[in-house]
CSV table of C-alpha atoms and ligand atoms in Angstrom, one decimal:
chain,number,residue,atom,x,y,z
C,1,UNK,CA,41.2,128.2,-52.4
C,2,UNK,CA,42.2,128.8,-48.8
C,3,UNK,CA,45.2,127.3,-47.0
C,4,UNK,CA,44.4,125.6,-43.7
C,5,UNK,CA,46.6,124.2,-40.9
C,6,UNK,CA,45.0,121.7,-38.5
C,7,UNK,CA,46.9,121.0,-35.2
C,8,UNK,CA,45.7,117.9,-33.2
C,9,UNK,CA,44.3,115.1,-35.2
C,10,UNK,CA,41.9,113.4,-32.8
C,11,UNK,CA,38.4,112.3,-34.0
C,12,UNK,CA,37.3,115.9,-34.4
C,13,UNK,CA,40.4,117.4,-35.8
C,14,UNK,CA,40.9,114.7,-38.4
C,15,UNK,CA,37.3,115.0,-39.5
C,16,UNK,CA,37.8,118.7,-40.1
C,17,UNK,CA,41.1,118.1,-42.0
C,18,UNK,CA,39.7,115.4,-44.2
C,19,UNK,CA,36.5,117.4,-45.0
C,20,UNK,CA,38.5,120.6,-45.9
C,21,UNK,CA,40.8,118.6,-48.1
C,22,UNK,CA,37.9,116.8,-49.9
C,23,UNK,CA,36.4,120.2,-50.6
C,24,UNK,CA,39.5,121.2,-52.6
C,25,UNK,CA,41.5,123.2,-50.0
C,26,UNK,CA,45.2,122.9,-49.2
C,27,UNK,CA,45.5,121.3,-45.7
C,28,UNK,CA,48.6,120.9,-43.5
C,29,UNK,CA,47.8,118.5,-40.7
C,30,UNK,CA,50.0,118.4,-37.6
C,31,UNK,CA,50.1,116.0,-34.6
C,32,UNK,CA,52.7,114.8,-32.1
C,33,UNK,CA,51.7,111.2,-32.7
C,34,UNK,CA,53.6,109.6,-35.6
C,35,UNK,CA,51.1,106.8,-36.1
C,36,UNK,CA,48.2,109.3,-36.5
C,37,UNK,CA,50.3,111.4,-38.9
C,38,UNK,CA,50.9,108.3,-41.1
C,39,UNK,CA,47.2,107.4,-41.1
C,40,UNK,CA,46.4,110.9,-42.4
C,41,UNK,CA,49.0,111.1,-45.1
C,42,UNK,CA,46.7,110.3,-48.0
C,43,UNK,CA,43.7,112.4,-46.8
C,44,UNK,CA,45.4,115.8,-46.6
C,45,UNK,CA,48.0,117.8,-48.7
C,46,UNK,CA,50.7,117.4,-46.0
C,47,UNK,CA,50.8,115.5,-42.7
C,48,UNK,CA,53.7,116.4,-40.4
C,49,UNK,CA,54.7,115.0,-37.0
C,50,UNK,CA,55.4,118.1,-34.8
C,51,UNK,CA,54.6,119.7,-31.5
C,52,UNK,CA,52.0,122.5,-32.0
C,53,UNK,CA,53.5,124.4,-29.0
C,54,UNK,CA,57.0,124.6,-30.4
C,55,UNK,CA,57.3,128.1,-31.9
C,56,UNK,CA,60.5,127.4,-33.9
C,57,UNK,CA,59.0,124.3,-35.6
C,58,UNK,CA,55.8,126.3,-36.4
C,59,UNK,CA,57.9,129.1,-37.9
C,60,UNK,CA,59.9,126.7,-40.0
C,61,UNK,CA,56.6,125.1,-41.3
C,62,UNK,CA,55.6,128.6,-42.5
C,63,UNK,CA,52.5,128.7,-40.4
C,64,UNK,CA,52.3,132.5,-40.9
C,65,UNK,CA,51.3,132.0,-44.5
C,66,UNK,CA,48.1,130.1,-43.7
C,67,UNK,CA,44.7,131.7,-43.9
C,68,UNK,CA,43.1,129.7,-41.2
C,69,UNK,CA,44.4,127.6,-38.3
C,70,UNK,CA,42.3,125.0,-36.5
C,71,UNK,CA,43.6,123.9,-33.0
C,72,UNK,CA,41.9,120.7,-32.0
C,73,UNK,CA,44.2,119.5,-29.2
C,74,UNK,CA,41.8,117.9,-26.6
C,75,UNK,CA,42.6,116.9,-23.0
C,76,UNK,CA,45.9,118.9,-22.8
C,77,UNK,CA,44.4,122.4,-22.2
C,78,UNK,CA,47.8,124.0,-21.7
C,79,UNK,CA,49.0,122.9,-25.2
C,80,UNK,CA,45.8,124.0,-26.7
C,81,UNK,CA,46.2,127.5,-25.2
C,82,UNK,CA,49.9,127.7,-26.0
C,83,UNK,CA,49.4,126.6,-29.6
C,84,UNK,CA,46.6,129.2,-30.1
C,85,UNK,CA,48.7,132.0,-28.7
C,86,UNK,CA,51.8,131.2,-30.8
C,87,UNK,CA,49.8,130.9,-34.0
C,88,UNK,CA,48.0,134.2,-33.4
C,89,UNK,CA,51.4,135.9,-32.7
C,90,UNK,CA,52.8,134.4,-35.9
C,91,UNK,CA,50.1,136.4,-37.7
C,92,UNK,CA,47.5,133.9,-38.8
C,93,UNK,CA,44.3,136.0,-39.4
C,94,UNK,CA,41.7,133.4,-38.2
C,95,UNK,CA,42.3,130.8,-35.5
C,96,UNK,CA,39.5,128.5,-34.3
C,97,UNK,CA,40.1,126.3,-31.2
C,98,UNK,CA,38.2,123.5,-29.6
C,99,UNK,CA,37.5,124.0,-25.9
C,100,UNK,CA,37.0,121.5,-23.1
C,101,UNK,CA,34.8,123.8,-21.0
C,102,UNK,CA,33.7,127.4,-20.4
C,103,UNK,CA,36.9,128.4,-18.5
C,104,UNK,CA,39.1,127.1,-21.2
C,105,UNK,CA,37.0,129.0,-23.7
C,106,UNK,CA,37.4,132.2,-21.7
C,107,UNK,CA,41.2,131.9,-21.7
C,108,UNK,CA,41.2,131.2,-25.4
C,109,UNK,CA,39.2,134.3,-26.3
C,110,UNK,CA,41.5,136.4,-24.0
C,111,UNK,CA,44.6,135.3,-25.8
C,112,UNK,CA,43.2,136.0,-29.2
C,113,UNK,CA,41.2,133.0,-30.5
C,114,UNK,CA,38.8,134.2,-33.2
C,115,UNK,CA,36.3,131.4,-32.5
C,116,UNK,CA,35.9,128.6,-30.0
C,117,UNK,CA,33.8,125.5,-30.5
C,118,UNK,CA,32.4,122.8,-28.2
C,119,UNK,CA,31.7,119.9,-30.5
C,120,UNK,CA,30.7,117.3,-27.8
C,121,UNK,CA,28.5,119.7,-26.0
C,122,UNK,CA,26.6,120.8,-29.1
C,123,UNK,CA,26.1,117.3,-30.4
C,124,UNK,CA,25.0,116.2,-27.0
C,125,UNK,CA,22.2,118.9,-27.1
C,126,UNK,CA,21.1,117.8,-30.6
C,127,UNK,CA,21.0,114.1,-29.7
C,128,UNK,CA,19.2,114.7,-26.4
C,129,UNK,CA,16.4,116.5,-28.3
C,130,UNK,CA,16.2,113.6,-30.8
C,131,UNK,CA,15.7,111.2,-27.9
C,132,UNK,CA,13.0,113.1,-26.2
C,133,UNK,CA,10.1,112.2,-28.5
C,134,UNK,CA,9.8,109.6,-31.1
C,135,UNK,CA,8.1,112.2,-33.3
C,136,UNK,CA,11.1,114.5,-33.3
C,137,UNK,CA,13.7,113.1,-35.8
C,138,UNK,CA,16.1,116.0,-35.6
C,139,UNK,CA,16.6,119.3,-33.7
C,140,UNK,CA,19.2,121.9,-34.5
C,141,UNK,CA,19.7,125.2,-32.8
C,142,UNK,CA,20.9,127.5,-35.6
C,143,UNK,CA,21.2,130.3,-33.0
C,144,UNK,CA,19.9,130.9,-29.5
C,145,UNK,CA,16.9,132.5,-31.1
C,146,UNK,CA,15.8,130.1,-33.8
C,147,UNK,CA,15.9,126.4,-34.4
C,148,UNK,CA,15.0,123.8,-37.0
C,149,UNK,CA,13.2,120.6,-36.3
C,150,UNK,CA,12.3,117.5,-38.3
C,151,UNK,CA,9.0,116.2,-36.9
C,152,UNK,CA,6.7,113.4,-38.0
C,153,UNK,CA,3.2,114.6,-38.8
C,154,UNK,CA,1.0,114.7,-35.8
C,155,UNK,CA,-2.3,112.8,-35.8
C,156,UNK,CA,-4.3,116.0,-35.9
C,157,UNK,CA,-2.3,117.2,-39.0
C,158,UNK,CA,-3.1,114.2,-41.2
C,159,UNK,CA,-5.5,114.8,-44.2
C,160,UNK,CA,-5.1,118.6,-43.8
C,161,UNK,CA,-3.4,121.1,-46.2
C,162,UNK,CA,-0.7,123.5,-45.0
C,163,UNK,CA,-3.2,126.3,-45.6
C,164,UNK,CA,-5.8,124.6,-43.2
C,165,UNK,CA,-3.1,123.9,-40.6
C,166,UNK,CA,-1.9,127.6,-40.7
C,167,UNK,CA,1.4,126.6,-39.0
C,168,UNK,CA,2.5,130.2,-38.8
C,169,UNK,CA,-0.4,131.7,-36.9
C,170,UNK,CA,-1.0,128.6,-34.7
C,171,UNK,CA,2.5,127.5,-33.8
C,172,UNK,CA,4.8,130.3,-35.1
C,173,UNK,CA,6.5,127.8,-37.4
C,174,UNK,CA,7.3,127.8,-41.1
C,175,UNK,CA,7.2,124.5,-43.0
C,176,UNK,CA,10.2,124.5,-45.3
C,177,UNK,CA,10.1,121.0,-46.6
C,178,UNK,CA,7.9,117.9,-46.5
C,179,UNK,CA,9.3,114.4,-46.8
C,180,UNK,CA,6.9,111.8,-48.2
C,181,UNK,CA,8.4,108.3,-48.4
C,182,UNK,CA,11.9,109.0,-49.7
C,183,UNK,CA,11.0,112.1,-51.6
C,184,UNK,CA,11.7,115.6,-50.3
C,185,UNK,CA,9.8,118.6,-51.5
C,186,UNK,CA,11.6,121.8,-50.6
C,187,UNK,CA,9.0,124.1,-52.0
C,188,UNK,CA,5.8,123.0,-50.2
C,189,UNK,CA,2.6,124.6,-51.4
C,190,UNK,CA,-0.2,125.9,-49.2
C,191,UNK,CA,-2.5,123.3,-50.8
C,192,UNK,CA,-0.2,120.3,-50.1
C,193,UNK,CA,-2.0,117.7,-48.0
C,194,UNK,CA,-0.1,116.2,-45.0
C,195,UNK,CA,-0.5,112.4,-44.8
C,196,UNK,CA,0.4,109.9,-42.0
C,197,UNK,CA,4.1,109.1,-42.0
C,198,UNK,CA,5.1,112.4,-43.6
C,199,UNK,CA,8.0,114.3,-42.0
C,200,UNK,CA,7.9,118.1,-41.8
C,201,UNK,CA,11.1,120.2,-41.6
C,202,UNK,CA,10.1,123.4,-39.8
C,203,UNK,CA,11.9,126.5,-38.7
C,204,UNK,CA,10.8,128.8,-35.9
C,205,UNK,CA,11.8,130.7,-32.8
C,206,UNK,CA,13.5,128.4,-30.3
C,207,UNK,CA,10.7,129.0,-27.8
C,208,UNK,CA,8.0,128.0,-30.4
C,209,UNK,CA,9.9,125.0,-31.5
C,210,UNK,CA,10.4,123.7,-27.9
C,211,UNK,CA,6.7,124.3,-27.2
C,212,UNK,CA,5.7,121.8,-29.9
C,213,UNK,CA,8.5,119.5,-28.7
C,214,UNK,CA,7.3,119.5,-25.1
C,215,UNK,CA,3.8,118.6,-26.3
C,216,UNK,CA,5.3,115.5,-28.0
C,217,UNK,CA,7.1,114.2,-25.0
I,1,UNK,CA,8.0,111.5,-19.7
I,2,UNK,CA,10.5,108.9,-20.6
I,3,UNK,CA,13.2,107.3,-18.4
I,4,UNK,CA,16.7,107.5,-19.6
I,5,UNK,CA,20.0,105.9,-18.5
I,6,UNK,CA,23.3,107.4,-19.7
I,7,UNK,CA,26.4,105.3,-19.2
I,8,UNK,CA,29.8,107.1,-19.7
I,9,UNK,CA,29.8,110.7,-18.6
I,10,UNK,CA,32.5,112.2,-20.8
I,11,UNK,CA,31.9,115.6,-22.6
I,12,UNK,CA,29.4,114.1,-24.9
I,13,UNK,CA,27.6,111.8,-22.5
I,14,UNK,CA,27.3,114.5,-19.8
I,15,UNK,CA,25.9,117.0,-22.3
I,16,UNK,CA,23.2,114.4,-23.3
I,17,UNK,CA,22.4,113.6,-19.6
I,18,UNK,CA,22.1,117.3,-18.6
I,19,UNK,CA,20.0,118.3,-21.6
I,20,UNK,CA,17.6,115.3,-21.1
I,21,UNK,CA,17.2,116.3,-17.5
I,22,UNK,CA,16.6,120.0,-18.2
I,23,UNK,CA,13.8,119.0,-20.6
I,24,UNK,CA,12.0,117.3,-17.8
I,25,UNK,CA,13.0,113.6,-18.1
I,26,UNK,CA,14.1,111.2,-15.5
I,27,UNK,CA,17.8,110.5,-16.0
I,28,UNK,CA,20.1,108.0,-14.3
I,29,UNK,CA,23.7,108.8,-15.0
I,30,UNK,CA,26.4,106.1,-14.6
I,31,UNK,CA,30.2,106.3,-14.7
I,32,UNK,CA,33.1,104.4,-13.2
I,33,UNK,CA,34.8,107.7,-12.1
I,34,UNK,CA,33.6,108.8,-8.7
I,35,UNK,CA,34.7,112.5,-9.2
I,36,UNK,CA,32.7,112.7,-12.5
I,37,UNK,CA,29.6,111.2,-10.8
I,38,UNK,CA,29.8,113.7,-7.9
I,39,UNK,CA,30.0,116.6,-10.4
I,40,UNK,CA,26.8,115.4,-12.1
I,41,UNK,CA,24.8,114.8,-9.0
I,42,UNK,CA,22.8,118.1,-9.2
I,43,UNK,CA,22.3,117.9,-13.0
I,44,UNK,CA,20.4,114.6,-13.2
I,45,UNK,CA,17.8,112.6,-11.3
I,46,UNK,CA,20.4,110.1,-10.0
I,47,UNK,CA,24.2,109.8,-10.5
I,48,UNK,CA,25.7,106.5,-9.6
I,49,UNK,CA,29.3,105.2,-9.6
I,50,UNK,CA,29.2,101.9,-11.4
I,51,UNK,CA,30.7,99.8,-14.2
I,52,UNK,CA,28.5,99.7,-17.2
I,53,UNK,CA,29.8,96.3,-18.2
I,54,UNK,CA,28.9,94.6,-14.8
I,55,UNK,CA,25.6,92.8,-15.5
I,56,UNK,CA,24.8,92.2,-11.8
I,57,UNK,CA,25.1,95.9,-11.0
I,58,UNK,CA,23.0,97.0,-14.0
I,59,UNK,CA,20.3,94.4,-12.9
I,60,UNK,CA,20.3,95.8,-9.4
I,61,UNK,CA,19.9,99.3,-10.8
I,62,UNK,CA,16.7,98.2,-12.6
I,63,UNK,CA,18.1,99.1,-16.0
I,64,UNK,CA,15.4,96.9,-17.7
I,65,UNK,CA,12.8,99.5,-16.6
I,66,UNK,CA,14.3,102.3,-18.7
I,67,UNK,CA,12.8,103.4,-22.0
I,68,UNK,CA,16.1,104.5,-23.6
I,69,UNK,CA,19.8,103.7,-22.8
I,70,UNK,CA,22.6,105.9,-24.1
I,71,UNK,CA,26.1,104.4,-24.1
I,72,UNK,CA,28.8,107.0,-24.4
I,73,UNK,CA,31.9,105.2,-23.2
I,74,UNK,CA,34.7,106.5,-25.5
I,75,UNK,CA,38.2,105.1,-26.0
I,76,UNK,CA,37.4,101.7,-24.4
I,77,UNK,CA,35.7,100.1,-27.3
I,78,UNK,CA,35.3,96.7,-25.5
I,79,UNK,CA,33.4,98.3,-22.6
I,80,UNK,CA,31.2,100.2,-25.0
I,81,UNK,CA,30.3,96.9,-26.9
I,82,UNK,CA,29.8,94.9,-23.7
I,83,UNK,CA,27.6,97.5,-22.0
I,84,UNK,CA,25.5,97.8,-25.2
I,85,UNK,CA,25.0,94.0,-25.4
I,86,UNK,CA,24.1,93.6,-21.7
I,87,UNK,CA,21.6,96.4,-21.8
I,88,UNK,CA,20.0,95.1,-24.9
I,89,UNK,CA,19.7,91.6,-23.3
I,90,UNK,CA,18.2,93.1,-20.2
I,91,UNK,CA,15.3,94.2,-22.4
I,92,UNK,CA,15.8,98.0,-22.9
I,93,UNK,CA,13.8,98.8,-26.1
I,94,UNK,CA,16.1,101.5,-27.5
I,95,UNK,CA,19.8,101.7,-27.1
I,96,UNK,CA,21.9,104.4,-28.8
I,97,UNK,CA,25.7,104.1,-28.6
I,98,UNK,CA,28.6,106.4,-29.6
I,99,UNK,CA,31.2,104.8,-32.0
I,100,UNK,CA,34.8,105.6,-32.5
I,101,UNK,CA,34.9,104.4,-36.1
I,102,UNK,CA,33.1,102.4,-38.8
I,103,UNK,CA,34.3,99.0,-37.5
I,104,UNK,CA,33.1,99.8,-34.0
I,105,UNK,CA,29.8,100.9,-35.5
I,106,UNK,CA,29.4,97.6,-37.4
I,107,UNK,CA,30.0,95.5,-34.3
I,108,UNK,CA,27.5,97.7,-32.3
I,109,UNK,CA,24.7,97.2,-34.9
I,110,UNK,CA,25.5,93.4,-35.1
I,111,UNK,CA,25.0,93.0,-31.3
I,112,UNK,CA,21.7,95.0,-31.3
I,113,UNK,CA,22.4,98.7,-30.9
I,114,UNK,CA,19.3,100.6,-32.3
I,115,UNK,CA,21.3,103.7,-33.3
I,116,UNK,CA,25.0,104.6,-33.5
I,117,UNK,CA,26.3,108.2,-33.5
I,118,UNK,CA,29.7,109.7,-34.5
I,119,UNK,CA,29.6,113.1,-32.7
I,120,UNK,CA,33.1,114.2,-33.5
I,121,UNK,CA,33.0,113.2,-37.1
I,122,UNK,CA,29.6,115.0,-37.7
I,123,UNK,CA,30.7,118.2,-36.0
I,124,UNK,CA,34.0,118.1,-37.9
I,125,UNK,CA,32.1,118.0,-41.2
I,126,UNK,CA,29.9,120.9,-40.1
I,127,UNK,CA,32.8,123.1,-38.9
I,128,UNK,CA,34.9,122.4,-42.0
I,129,UNK,CA,32.1,123.6,-44.3
I,130,UNK,CA,31.8,126.8,-42.1
I,131,UNK,CA,35.5,127.5,-42.6
I,132,UNK,CA,35.5,127.0,-46.4
I,133,UNK,CA,34.0,130.4,-47.2
I,134,UNK,CA,33.4,133.5,-45.3
I,135,UNK,CA,29.9,133.8,-46.8
I,136,UNK,CA,28.8,130.4,-45.4
I,137,UNK,CA,27.9,130.8,-41.7
I,138,UNK,CA,26.5,127.4,-41.2
I,139,UNK,CA,26.1,124.1,-43.0
I,140,UNK,CA,24.1,121.2,-41.7
I,141,UNK,CA,23.5,117.9,-43.5
I,142,UNK,CA,20.0,116.8,-42.4
I,143,UNK,CA,20.3,113.7,-44.5
I,144,UNK,CA,22.6,112.5,-47.3
I,145,UNK,CA,20.1,114.0,-49.7
I,146,UNK,CA,19.3,117.5,-48.4
I,147,UNK,CA,21.1,120.1,-46.4
I,148,UNK,CA,20.6,123.5,-44.8
I,149,UNK,CA,22.9,126.4,-45.2
I,150,UNK,CA,23.2,129.9,-43.7
I,151,UNK,CA,24.7,132.1,-46.3
I,152,UNK,CA,25.4,135.9,-46.4
I,153,UNK,CA,23.7,137.6,-49.3
I,154,UNK,CA,25.9,137.5,-52.4
I,155,UNK,CA,26.7,140.8,-54.1
I,156,UNK,CA,24.5,140.0,-57.1
I,157,UNK,CA,21.5,139.3,-54.8
I,158,UNK,CA,21.6,142.7,-53.2
I,159,UNK,CA,18.6,145.0,-54.0
I,160,UNK,CA,16.6,142.2,-55.5
I,161,UNK,CA,13.4,140.6,-54.3
I,162,UNK,CA,13.1,136.8,-53.7
I,163,UNK,CA,10.7,136.8,-56.7
I,164,UNK,CA,13.4,138.3,-59.0
I,165,UNK,CA,16.1,136.0,-57.6
I,166,UNK,CA,13.9,132.9,-58.3
I,167,UNK,CA,16.1,130.8,-56.0
I,168,UNK,CA,14.2,127.7,-56.8
I,169,UNK,CA,14.5,127.7,-60.5
I,170,UNK,CA,18.1,129.1,-60.6
I,171,UNK,CA,19.7,127.3,-57.7
I,172,UNK,CA,17.2,124.6,-56.6
I,173,UNK,CA,17.1,126.2,-53.2
I,174,UNK,CA,14.2,127.3,-51.0
I,175,UNK,CA,14.7,130.4,-48.8
I,176,UNK,CA,13.2,129.6,-45.4
I,177,UNK,CA,14.3,132.6,-43.4
I,178,UNK,CA,16.0,135.9,-43.8
I,179,UNK,CA,18.1,137.5,-41.0
I,180,UNK,CA,18.3,141.3,-41.2
I,181,UNK,CA,20.5,142.8,-38.4
I,182,UNK,CA,19.3,140.7,-35.4
I,183,UNK,CA,15.7,140.1,-36.6
I,184,UNK,CA,14.8,136.8,-38.2
I,185,UNK,CA,11.8,136.5,-40.5
I,186,UNK,CA,10.8,132.9,-40.8
I,187,UNK,CA,8.1,133.6,-43.4
I,188,UNK,CA,9.8,135.4,-46.2
I,189,UNK,CA,7.6,136.9,-48.9
I,190,UNK,CA,8.3,136.8,-52.6
I,191,UNK,CA,8.5,140.6,-52.6
I,192,UNK,CA,11.0,140.9,-49.7
I,193,UNK,CA,14.1,142.7,-50.9
I,194,UNK,CA,17.6,141.3,-50.0
I,195,UNK,CA,20.0,143.9,-48.7
I,196,UNK,CA,23.8,143.8,-48.1
I,197,UNK,CA,24.6,142.1,-44.9
I,198,UNK,CA,21.4,140.0,-44.8
I,199,UNK,CA,21.8,136.3,-44.1
I,200,UNK,CA,19.6,133.7,-45.9
I,201,UNK,CA,18.8,130.3,-44.4
I,202,UNK,CA,18.2,128.0,-47.4
I,203,UNK,CA,17.3,124.4,-47.8
I,204,UNK,CA,18.1,122.3,-50.8
I,205,UNK,CA,19.4,119.1,-52.2
I,206,UNK,CA,22.9,118.4,-50.9
I,207,UNK,CA,24.3,118.7,-54.5
I,208,UNK,CA,22.6,122.0,-55.1
I,209,UNK,CA,23.8,123.4,-51.8
I,210,UNK,CA,27.4,122.4,-52.4
I,211,UNK,CA,27.3,123.9,-55.8
I,212,UNK,CA,26.6,127.3,-54.4
I,213,UNK,CA,29.2,126.6,-51.6
I,214,UNK,CA,31.9,125.8,-54.2
I,215,UNK,CA,31.2,129.0,-56.0
I,216,UNK,CA,31.9,130.9,-52.8
I,217,UNK,CA,35.2,129.3,-52.0
Z,301,ATP,N1,51.3,119.8,-28.5
Z,301,ATP,C1,50.6,119.1,-29.4
Z,301,ATP,N2,50.9,119.3,-30.7
Z,301,ATP,C2,50.3,118.6,-31.7
Z,301,ATP,N3,49.3,117.6,-31.5
Z,301,ATP,C3,49.0,117.4,-30.2
Z,301,ATP,C4,49.6,118.1,-29.1
Z,301,ATP,N4,49.1,117.7,-27.9
Z,301,ATP,C5,48.2,116.7,-28.2
Z,301,ATP,N5,48.1,116.5,-29.6
Z,301,ATP,C6,47.2,115.7,-30.4
Z,301,ATP,O1,45.9,116.2,-30.3
Z,301,ATP,C7,45.0,115.1,-30.6
Z,301,ATP,C8,43.7,115.3,-29.9
Z,301,ATP,O2,44.0,115.2,-28.5
Z,301,ATP,P1,43.1,114.3,-27.5
Z,301,ATP,O3,43.0,112.9,-28.0
Z,301,ATP,O4,43.6,114.6,-26.1
Z,301,ATP,O5,41.7,115.0,-27.7
Z,301,ATP,P2,40.2,114.6,-27.7
Z,301,ATP,O6,39.5,115.8,-27.4
Z,301,ATP,O7,40.0,113.3,-27.0
Z,301,ATP,O8,40.1,114.4,-29.3
Z,301,ATP,P3,38.8,114.0,-30.1
Z,301,ATP,O9,37.6,114.1,-29.2
Z,301,ATP,O10,38.8,114.9,-31.3
Z,301,ATP,O11,39.1,112.6,-30.6
Z,301,ATP,C9,45.8,113.8,-30.3
Z,301,ATP,O12,45.9,113.1,-31.6
Z,301,ATP,C10,47.1,114.3,-29.8
Z,301,ATP,O13,48.2,113.4,-30.3
Z,302,ATP,N1,32.8,100.4,-18.1
Z,302,ATP,C1,32.5,101.7,-17.9
Z,302,ATP,N2,31.3,102.0,-17.2
Z,302,ATP,C2,30.9,103.2,-17.0
Z,302,ATP,N3,31.6,104.3,-17.4
Z,302,ATP,C3,32.8,104.1,-18.1
Z,302,ATP,C4,33.2,102.8,-18.4
Z,302,ATP,N4,34.4,102.9,-19.1
Z,302,ATP,C5,34.6,104.2,-19.3
Z,302,ATP,N5,33.7,104.9,-18.7
Z,302,ATP,C6,33.5,106.4,-18.6
Z,302,ATP,O1,33.1,106.9,-19.9
Z,302,ATP,C7,33.4,108.2,-20.0
Z,302,ATP,C8,33.9,108.5,-21.4
Z,302,ATP,O2,35.0,107.9,-21.8
Z,302,ATP,P1,36.2,108.5,-22.5
Z,302,ATP,O3,36.7,109.7,-21.8
Z,302,ATP,O4,37.2,107.4,-22.9
Z,302,ATP,O5,35.6,109.0,-23.9
Z,302,ATP,P2,35.6,110.2,-24.8
Z,302,ATP,O6,35.1,109.7,-26.1
Z,302,ATP,O7,36.9,110.9,-24.8
Z,302,ATP,O8,34.5,111.1,-24.2
Z,302,ATP,P3,34.0,112.5,-24.7
Z,302,ATP,O9,34.6,112.8,-26.0
Z,302,ATP,O10,32.6,112.4,-24.6
Z,302,ATP,O11,34.6,113.5,-23.6
Z,302,ATP,C9,34.5,108.5,-19.0
Z,302,ATP,O12,34.0,109.4,-18.1
Z,302,ATP,C10,34.8,107.1,-18.4
Z,302,ATP,O13,35.0,107.2,-17.0
């Protein structure tokens, strides 16, 4: 398995560190806050109190030997940028850093970050779509071009088979799963009949998906 | 369209407010910080500087007439709980509140929150899965029972058709889309051939999806 170092153990960073560890990876977790480090001790391989912007400390922790570094220092943009730069210079192949805004992201890419994430912004988009219509249970943009949506069967879909509904030609959507009560069928048949209360998980172009969404608002 | 009020305009709250507004809804955004309120003025219907725990102010803003309230006050757990309680008592039908941890979530449900979200935790899980294997581009838990994964075609899949691969019987997965170069085909055929560099978007039981994932680590 791969070796990960996570610097900055806020809500987001600690969730990443704990999940990586539970999947069987080696995880070194670093934070300046002693209390946070203590609370993480049983959920990662090693938890160390240290400053992610202190080059000498990072060298002595052998950061250069890690496959991936995750920098999730939040409100202190300067520390986030400095930690990313130092880790990249120490030779870590893949560094992923959390950004506060577009400007922060631009600086991070310029100094060598391999990937930048905006966790609050992305989750905000997903939750906002969920709230827009009571029929839409979930909405996830997999890429700017295509999205996945969980939608409760529309009135006009009830009692019809997938073949009759011809989701592809009418809406540009592909039904990948149907949830009836608590069962989920991930290989729906053209002859499957949609009933009231069913939930369809569909994939389609972001434009097509948002057209159906707009109709439901 | 529906009327939304968003209280607490941090990174997460402001992302929700802006997305709801861009989808055509009426959005009232509230925060105690005057500067933040100013910066949101053009991205929502109304932005108001106010304290979300002040019942008299919320009454005078007509909060009871909103369909949905979103409470995204972060580190101040007491304010988050008080704002949720007051809004529920004013008669708002659906209140969704962000929680810092499980205990906070428990209190929120007890006092009447309709839904509680953990944006940092959920995104942390998704990003950690992405980091585990270079083949896995994305991993999303749609529910505890089933997940979606974007995976780069495995060596042994190259040159084979979906029919030959029989993803359903061998892995318990359904291929919902295939990405070749920048094109995405959301209605894959059993005779489609998988080539090196293709990305498959698959859906399956969370256990089945993580079995494939573990093999890739
Ligand atoms: N130089 C540093 N080295 C190591 N850890 C740091 C450093 N600076 C800040 N941190 C830690 O980073 C963590 C995250 O920072 P902060 O709380 O500002 O971000 P946040 O974006 O609110 O976090 P989240 O949203 O993930 O909870 C904190 O636990 C903090 O102690
Ligand atoms: N009583 C209140 N009424 C209205 N707004 C409030 C109140 N208390 C705090 N806020 C606002 O809530 C917003 C979010 O709070 P805070 O920054 O603590 O959370 P956060 O979890 O770090 O946010 P995020 O991760 O979304 O950036 C802040 O802009 C703050 O001004």
